[in-house]
Protein backbone atom coordinates (compact mmCIF):
# COMPACT_ATOMS: atom_id res chain seq x y z
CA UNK A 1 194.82 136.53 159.89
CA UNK A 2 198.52 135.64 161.20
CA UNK A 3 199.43 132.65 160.50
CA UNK A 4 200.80 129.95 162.72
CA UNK A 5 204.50 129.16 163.44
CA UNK A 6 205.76 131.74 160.76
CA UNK A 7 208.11 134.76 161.29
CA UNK A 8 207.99 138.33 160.02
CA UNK A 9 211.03 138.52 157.47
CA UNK A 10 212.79 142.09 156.53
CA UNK A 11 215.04 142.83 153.56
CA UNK A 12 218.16 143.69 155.81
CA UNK A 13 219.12 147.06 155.74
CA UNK A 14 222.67 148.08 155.60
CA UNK A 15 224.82 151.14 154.17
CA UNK A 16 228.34 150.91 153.09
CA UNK A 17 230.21 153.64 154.98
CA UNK A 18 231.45 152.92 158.64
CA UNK A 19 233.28 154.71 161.27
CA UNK A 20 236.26 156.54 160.31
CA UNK A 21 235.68 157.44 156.35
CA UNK A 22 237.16 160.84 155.77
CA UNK A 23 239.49 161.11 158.77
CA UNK A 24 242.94 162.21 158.07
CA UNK A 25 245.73 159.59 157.39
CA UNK A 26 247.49 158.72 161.11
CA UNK A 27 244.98 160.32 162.94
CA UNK A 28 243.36 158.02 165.25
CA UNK A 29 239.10 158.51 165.47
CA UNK A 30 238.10 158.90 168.71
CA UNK A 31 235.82 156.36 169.91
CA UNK A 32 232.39 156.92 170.11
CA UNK A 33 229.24 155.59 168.65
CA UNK A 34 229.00 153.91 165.16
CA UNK A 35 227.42 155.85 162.71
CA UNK A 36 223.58 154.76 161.62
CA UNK A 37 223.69 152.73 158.42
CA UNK A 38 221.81 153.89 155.42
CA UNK A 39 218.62 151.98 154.75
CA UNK A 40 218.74 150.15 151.44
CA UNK A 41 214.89 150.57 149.37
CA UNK A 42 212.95 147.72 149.71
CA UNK A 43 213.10 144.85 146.76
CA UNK A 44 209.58 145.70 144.73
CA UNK A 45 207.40 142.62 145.40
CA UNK A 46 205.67 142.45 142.17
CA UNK A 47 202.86 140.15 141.19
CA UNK A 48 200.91 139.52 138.32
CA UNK A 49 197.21 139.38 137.48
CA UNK A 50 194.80 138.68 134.94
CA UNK A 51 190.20 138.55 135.36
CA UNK A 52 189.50 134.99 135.45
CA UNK A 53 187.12 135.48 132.63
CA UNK A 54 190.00 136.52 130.39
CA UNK A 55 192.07 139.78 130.10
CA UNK A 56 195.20 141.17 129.70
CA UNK A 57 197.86 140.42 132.24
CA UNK A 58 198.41 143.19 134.93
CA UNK A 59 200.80 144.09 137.19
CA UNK A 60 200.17 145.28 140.90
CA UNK A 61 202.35 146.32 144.06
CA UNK A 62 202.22 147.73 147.22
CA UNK A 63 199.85 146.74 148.96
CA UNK A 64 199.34 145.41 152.41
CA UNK A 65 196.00 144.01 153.06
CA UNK A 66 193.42 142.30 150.33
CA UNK A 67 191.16 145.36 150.24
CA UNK A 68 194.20 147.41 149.32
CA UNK A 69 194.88 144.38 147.02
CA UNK A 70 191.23 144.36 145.76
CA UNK A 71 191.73 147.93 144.50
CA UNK A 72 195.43 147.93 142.76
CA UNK A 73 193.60 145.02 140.37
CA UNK A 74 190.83 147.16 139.94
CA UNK A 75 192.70 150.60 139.11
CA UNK A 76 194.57 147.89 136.24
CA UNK A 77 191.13 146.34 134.60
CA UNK A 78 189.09 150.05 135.16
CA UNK A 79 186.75 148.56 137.29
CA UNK A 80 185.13 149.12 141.00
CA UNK A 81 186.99 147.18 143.62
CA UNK A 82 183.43 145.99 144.68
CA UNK A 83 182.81 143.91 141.09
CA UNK A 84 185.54 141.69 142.56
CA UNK A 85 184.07 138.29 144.76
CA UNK A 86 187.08 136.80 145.31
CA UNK A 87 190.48 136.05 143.56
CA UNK A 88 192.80 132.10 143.26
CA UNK A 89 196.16 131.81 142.65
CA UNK A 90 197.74 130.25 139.75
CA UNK A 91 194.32 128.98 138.33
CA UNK A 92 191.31 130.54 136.52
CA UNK A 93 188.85 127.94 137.54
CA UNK A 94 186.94 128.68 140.84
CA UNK A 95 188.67 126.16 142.80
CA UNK A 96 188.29 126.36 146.19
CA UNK A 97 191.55 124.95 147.29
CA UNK A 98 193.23 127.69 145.43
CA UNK A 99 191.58 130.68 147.38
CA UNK A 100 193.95 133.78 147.95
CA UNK A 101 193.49 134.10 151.77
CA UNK A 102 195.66 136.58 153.89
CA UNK A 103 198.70 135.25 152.29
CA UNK A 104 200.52 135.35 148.37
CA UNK A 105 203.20 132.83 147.47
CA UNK A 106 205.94 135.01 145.92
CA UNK A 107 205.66 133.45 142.39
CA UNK A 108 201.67 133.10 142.27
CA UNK A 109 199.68 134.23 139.78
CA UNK A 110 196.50 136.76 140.88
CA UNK A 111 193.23 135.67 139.23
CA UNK A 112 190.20 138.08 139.91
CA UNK A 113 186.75 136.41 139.49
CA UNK A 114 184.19 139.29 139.15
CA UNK A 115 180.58 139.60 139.45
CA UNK A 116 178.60 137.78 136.88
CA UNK A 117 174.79 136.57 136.50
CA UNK A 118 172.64 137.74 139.72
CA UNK A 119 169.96 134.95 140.96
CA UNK A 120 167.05 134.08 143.22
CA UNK A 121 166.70 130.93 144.88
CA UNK A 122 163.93 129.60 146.97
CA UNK A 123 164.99 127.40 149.85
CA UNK A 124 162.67 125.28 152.42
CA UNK A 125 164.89 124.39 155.67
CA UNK A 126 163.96 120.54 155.94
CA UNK A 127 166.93 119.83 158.13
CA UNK A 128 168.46 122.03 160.37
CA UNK A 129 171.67 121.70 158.20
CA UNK A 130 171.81 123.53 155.02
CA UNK A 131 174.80 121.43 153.49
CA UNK A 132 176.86 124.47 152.85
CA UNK A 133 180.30 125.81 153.52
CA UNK A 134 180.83 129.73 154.05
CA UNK A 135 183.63 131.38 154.27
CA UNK A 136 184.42 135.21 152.70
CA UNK A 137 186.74 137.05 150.81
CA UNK A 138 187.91 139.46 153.30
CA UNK A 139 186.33 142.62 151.49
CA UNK A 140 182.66 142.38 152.30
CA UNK A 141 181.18 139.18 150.03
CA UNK A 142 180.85 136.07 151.84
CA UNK A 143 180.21 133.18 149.22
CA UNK A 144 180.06 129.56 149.07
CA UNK A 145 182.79 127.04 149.58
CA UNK A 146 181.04 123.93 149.83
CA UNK A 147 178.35 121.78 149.32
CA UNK A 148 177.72 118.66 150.92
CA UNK A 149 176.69 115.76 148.63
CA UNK A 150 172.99 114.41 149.63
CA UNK A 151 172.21 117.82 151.63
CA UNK A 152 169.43 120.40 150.80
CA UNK A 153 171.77 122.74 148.61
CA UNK A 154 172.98 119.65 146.80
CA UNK A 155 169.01 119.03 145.72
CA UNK A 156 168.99 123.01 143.78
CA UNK A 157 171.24 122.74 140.79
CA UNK A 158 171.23 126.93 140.46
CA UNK A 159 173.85 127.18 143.52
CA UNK A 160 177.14 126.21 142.82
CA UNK A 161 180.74 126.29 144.64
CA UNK A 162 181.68 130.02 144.29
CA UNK A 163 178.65 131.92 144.19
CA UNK A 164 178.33 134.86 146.64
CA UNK A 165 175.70 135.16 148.86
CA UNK A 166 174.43 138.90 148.69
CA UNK A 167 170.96 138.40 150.72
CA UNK A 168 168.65 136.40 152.49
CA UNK A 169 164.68 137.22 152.48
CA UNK A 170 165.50 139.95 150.82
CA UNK A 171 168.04 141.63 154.02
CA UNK A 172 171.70 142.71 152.35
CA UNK A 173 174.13 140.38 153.78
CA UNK A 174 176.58 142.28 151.77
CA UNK A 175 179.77 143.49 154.68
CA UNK A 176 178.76 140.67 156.93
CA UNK A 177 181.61 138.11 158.02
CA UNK A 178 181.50 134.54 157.21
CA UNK A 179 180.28 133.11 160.50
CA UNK A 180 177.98 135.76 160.70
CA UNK A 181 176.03 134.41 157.79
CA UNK A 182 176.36 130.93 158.51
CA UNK A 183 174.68 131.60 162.18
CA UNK A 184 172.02 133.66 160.07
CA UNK A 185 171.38 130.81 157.80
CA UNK A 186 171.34 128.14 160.64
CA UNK A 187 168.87 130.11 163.19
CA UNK A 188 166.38 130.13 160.33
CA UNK A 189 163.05 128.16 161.14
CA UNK A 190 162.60 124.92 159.75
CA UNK A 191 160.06 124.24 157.22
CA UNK A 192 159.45 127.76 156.45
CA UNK A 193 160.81 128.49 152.80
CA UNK A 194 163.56 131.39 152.74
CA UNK A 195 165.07 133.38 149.44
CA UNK A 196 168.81 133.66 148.93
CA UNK A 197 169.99 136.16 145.99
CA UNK A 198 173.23 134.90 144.79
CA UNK A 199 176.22 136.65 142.06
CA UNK A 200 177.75 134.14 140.21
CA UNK A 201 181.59 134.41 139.13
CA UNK A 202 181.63 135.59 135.57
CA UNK A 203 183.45 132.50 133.59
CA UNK A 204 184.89 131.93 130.62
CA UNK A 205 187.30 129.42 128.26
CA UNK A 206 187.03 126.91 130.84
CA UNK A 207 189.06 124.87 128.55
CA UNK A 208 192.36 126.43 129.25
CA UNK A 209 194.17 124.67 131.91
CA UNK A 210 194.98 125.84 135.21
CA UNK A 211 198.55 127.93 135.41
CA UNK A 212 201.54 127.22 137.61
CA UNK A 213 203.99 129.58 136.69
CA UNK A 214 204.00 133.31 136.26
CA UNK A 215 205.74 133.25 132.57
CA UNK A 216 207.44 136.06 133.46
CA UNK A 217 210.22 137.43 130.81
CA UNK A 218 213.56 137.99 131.90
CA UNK A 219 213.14 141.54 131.72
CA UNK A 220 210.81 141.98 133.82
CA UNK A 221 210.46 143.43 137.72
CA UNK A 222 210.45 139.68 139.18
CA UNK A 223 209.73 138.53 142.35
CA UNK A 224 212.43 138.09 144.92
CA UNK A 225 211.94 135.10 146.57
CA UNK A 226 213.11 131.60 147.35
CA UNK A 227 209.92 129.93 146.86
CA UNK A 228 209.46 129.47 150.57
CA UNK A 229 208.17 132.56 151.55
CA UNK A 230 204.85 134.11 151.14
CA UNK A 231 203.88 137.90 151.67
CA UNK A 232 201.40 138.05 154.94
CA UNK A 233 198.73 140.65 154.16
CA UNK A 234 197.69 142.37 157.49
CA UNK A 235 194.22 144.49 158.24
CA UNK A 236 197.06 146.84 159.76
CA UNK A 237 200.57 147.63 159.48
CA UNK A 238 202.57 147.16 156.28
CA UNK A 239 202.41 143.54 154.96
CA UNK A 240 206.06 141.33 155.59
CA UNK A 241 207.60 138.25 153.88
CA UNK A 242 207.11 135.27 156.45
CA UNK A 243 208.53 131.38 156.21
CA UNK A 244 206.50 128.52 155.72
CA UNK A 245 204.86 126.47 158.43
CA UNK A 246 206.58 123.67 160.33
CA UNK A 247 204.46 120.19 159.14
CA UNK A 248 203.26 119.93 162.08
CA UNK A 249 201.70 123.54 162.00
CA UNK A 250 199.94 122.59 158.91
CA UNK A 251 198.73 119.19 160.03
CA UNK A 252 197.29 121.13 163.35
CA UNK A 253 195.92 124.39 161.16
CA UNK A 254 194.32 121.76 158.72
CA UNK A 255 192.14 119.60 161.66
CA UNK A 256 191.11 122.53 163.10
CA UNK A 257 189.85 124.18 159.79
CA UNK A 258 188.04 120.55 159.49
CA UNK A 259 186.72 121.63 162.84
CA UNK A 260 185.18 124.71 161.86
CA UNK A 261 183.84 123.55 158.94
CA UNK A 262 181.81 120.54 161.81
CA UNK A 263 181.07 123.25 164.44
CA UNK A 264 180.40 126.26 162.50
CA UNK A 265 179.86 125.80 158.71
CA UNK A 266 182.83 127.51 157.58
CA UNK A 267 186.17 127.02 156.40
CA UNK A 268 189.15 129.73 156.97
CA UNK A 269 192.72 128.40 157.09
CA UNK A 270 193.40 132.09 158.29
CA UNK A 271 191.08 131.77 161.40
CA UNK A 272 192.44 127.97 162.04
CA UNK A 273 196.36 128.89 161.70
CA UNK A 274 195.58 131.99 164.12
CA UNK A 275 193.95 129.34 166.75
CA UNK A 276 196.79 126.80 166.15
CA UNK A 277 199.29 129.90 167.15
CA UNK A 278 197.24 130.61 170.09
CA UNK A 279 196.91 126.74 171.09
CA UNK A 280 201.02 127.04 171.27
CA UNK A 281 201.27 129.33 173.76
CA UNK A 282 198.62 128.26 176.06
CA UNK A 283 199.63 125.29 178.60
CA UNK A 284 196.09 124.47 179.49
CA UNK A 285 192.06 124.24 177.59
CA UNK A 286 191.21 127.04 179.93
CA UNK A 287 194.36 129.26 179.14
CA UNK A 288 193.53 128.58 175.01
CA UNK A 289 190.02 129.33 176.25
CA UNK A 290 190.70 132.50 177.35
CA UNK A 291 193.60 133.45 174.97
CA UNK A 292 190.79 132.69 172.19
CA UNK A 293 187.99 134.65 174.07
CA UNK A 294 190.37 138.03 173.65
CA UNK A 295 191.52 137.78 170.48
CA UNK A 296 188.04 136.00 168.81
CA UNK A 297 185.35 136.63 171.14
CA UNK A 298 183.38 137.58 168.31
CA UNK A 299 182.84 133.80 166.96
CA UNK A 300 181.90 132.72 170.95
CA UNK A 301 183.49 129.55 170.54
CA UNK A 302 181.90 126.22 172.52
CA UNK A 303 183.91 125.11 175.42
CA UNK A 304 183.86 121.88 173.59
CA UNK A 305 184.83 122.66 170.32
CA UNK A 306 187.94 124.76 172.06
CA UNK A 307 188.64 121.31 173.82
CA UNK A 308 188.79 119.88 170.45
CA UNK A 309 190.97 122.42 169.23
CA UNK A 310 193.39 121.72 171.54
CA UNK A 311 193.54 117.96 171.14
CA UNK A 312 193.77 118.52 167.71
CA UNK A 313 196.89 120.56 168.17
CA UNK A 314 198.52 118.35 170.64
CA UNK A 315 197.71 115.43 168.27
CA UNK A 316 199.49 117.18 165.49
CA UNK A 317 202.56 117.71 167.37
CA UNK A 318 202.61 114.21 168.67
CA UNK A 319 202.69 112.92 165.42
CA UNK A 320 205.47 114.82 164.37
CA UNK A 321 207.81 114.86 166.99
C-alpha cells in the first residue's frame, strides 16, 4: 500500500563530462543541446535476515514487493517461499507492533517466522463478535493480530497472537485477503459450532532479547540511509526510498487503523495510510467517498465509517496545525 504524505526518493543521477570536452583549444562549441549525463548504478540497498527460530544471518537485495521479498529469504535458508507466515523487524518475538508491512526501515533487521505446529480448533459463535483481529501478510496467509480480552477467542487457550488461519469448516482460506476472512468469520451463524485449522509460528530461545541494530561490520555492503527513510515495496513497479510521515499523517493513519480494527476486524497501517492520502485530496465525505470507492471498492466501505474517516483526518490535522 502507498503510504500517506511520503515522497518517492531517487539516488540522483549525474555523469561527469559536460558540453565542450574534447573541442580544440580557442575554438568556440557551437551551441546546441547539452549532452545526456551518464546514469550513476544505484547504491545496493542491502538488508539482513535471520528465521526467527534461529539461523544463520542472511543477506537479501533487490527486491520490490514482499512476495519478491518472501522468496530472496527463502533462496538464503533453502526453503519454499510458502513456509514463510509472516516476517518483524528488528525482533524475533511475534510482536505484532513490529510487523514488516509494505515498508523496511533502512537499518532493520528481517526476521522470518515460518510454519510450525498445524491445529484444529472447535469454535461455537455465542456472540456475533469473535474477539479477533485479522490482518495478512501480503503473500497469501492471513493470521491473527489480536485478541480481545473477555471475548470468545480469549476463552480457547490453543489460539494465540500470530497464528495463521489456513481454513474454516474445513474450506482453504489460504490466498484470501484479510477482510475477506474477517467477513467470512463474521457472517457465520450463531450458535452453530465452526472448525478453524491454524499454523503456528515455529519458536525458539525466547530468551534472547529483541534486536535493534543490524551489527553490521564495517566491511560490509551497508545500508545507505539517514535513518529517515524507508524502502516502499510496491505490488508493481520497482520499489523507491520515501521520507517519513508528517505527525500529523501518523496521528490520522493511526485513528483510522483504530477504525478498521471497530468496523471491520482488521488492522493494516498500509490500508489506513492509503485512506489518510486519499482523505487529503478530497474536499468533501462524498469526494473521499468516491475517491475510496475507485481505488478500494473491494472492502465496500459504510458511508458512516467513511464519515468517520474523514473526521478522523481533519481531527488529526487540527491538532497539529
Amino acid at each position: 500500500m502507498q503510504r500517506a504524505g511520503r515522497h518517492g526518493q531517487r539516488p540522483p543521477e549525474g555523469g561527469p563530462m559536460e558540453n565542450g570536452v574534447g573541442q580544440e583549444p580557442g575554438t568556440p562549441e557551437p551551441p546546441g543541446p547539452a549532452a545526456p549525463r551518464a546514469p550513476r548504478s544505484r547504491p545496493r540497498l542491502v538488508f539482513h535476515t535471520q528465521l526467527a527460530h534461529g539461523s544463520p544471518t542472511g543477506r537479501i537485495e533487490g527486491f520490490t514487493n514482499v512476495k519478491e521479498l518472501y522468496a530472496k529469504i527463502a533462496e538464503v535458508f533453502d526453503i519454499s517461499p510458502t513456509e514463510i507466515l509472516f516476517c518483524t523487524l528488528n525482533t524475533h518475538k511475534v510482536d505484532m507492533q513490529k510487523l514488516l508491512g509494505g515498508q523496511i526501515g533502512l537499518e532493520d533487521f528481517i526476521f522470518a517466522h515460518v510454519r510450525g505446529e498445524t491445529k484444529e480448533v472447535e469454535v461455537t459463535k455465542t456472540e456475533d463478535a469473535l474477539g479477533l483481529t485479522i490482518t495478512d501478510n501480503g503473500a497469501g496467509y492471513a493470521f491473527i493480530k489480536r485478541i480481545k480480552e473477555g471475548s470468545i477467542i480469549n476463552r480457547l487457550q490453543t489460539v494465540c497472537v500470530g497464528d495463521s488461519i489456513e481454513a474454516i469448516n474445513d474450506h482453504t482460506i489460504v490466498g484470501c485477503r484479510h477482510y475477506e476472512v474477517a467477513r467470512m468469520l463474521r457472517e457465520l451463524p450463531r450458535a452453530q459450532p465452526f472448525t478453524l485449522r491454524l499454523v503456528q509460528p515455529k519458536k525458539a530461545f525466547d530468551m534472547i532479547g529483541q534486536r535493534t541494530r543490524t551489527g553490521k561490520s564495517p566491511g560490509e555492503g551497508r545500508v545507505v540511509a539517514s535513518g529517515k527513510e524507508t524502502l516502499r515495496l510496491r505490488t508493481q513497479g520497482p520499489a523507491v526510498l520515501e521520507e517519513e510521515p508528517s505527525p500529523s499523517e501518523e496521528e490520522a493513519a493511526r485513528r483510522v487503523d483504530d477504525l478498521l480494527e471497530s468496523y471491520m476486524g482488521i488492522r493494516d497501517s498500509e490500508l489506513a495510510s492509503t485512506m489518510v492520502e486519499a482523505a487529503k485530496g478530497s474536499p468533501s465525505v462524498a469526494q473521499l467517498a468516491q475517491g475510496l470507492d475507485s481505488v478500494l471498492g473491494e472492502f465496500a466501505f459504510p458511508q458512516e465509517f467513511v464519515a468517520e474517516v474523514w473526521a478522523a483526518v481533519c481531527h488529526a490535522k487540527g491538532n497539529k496545525e
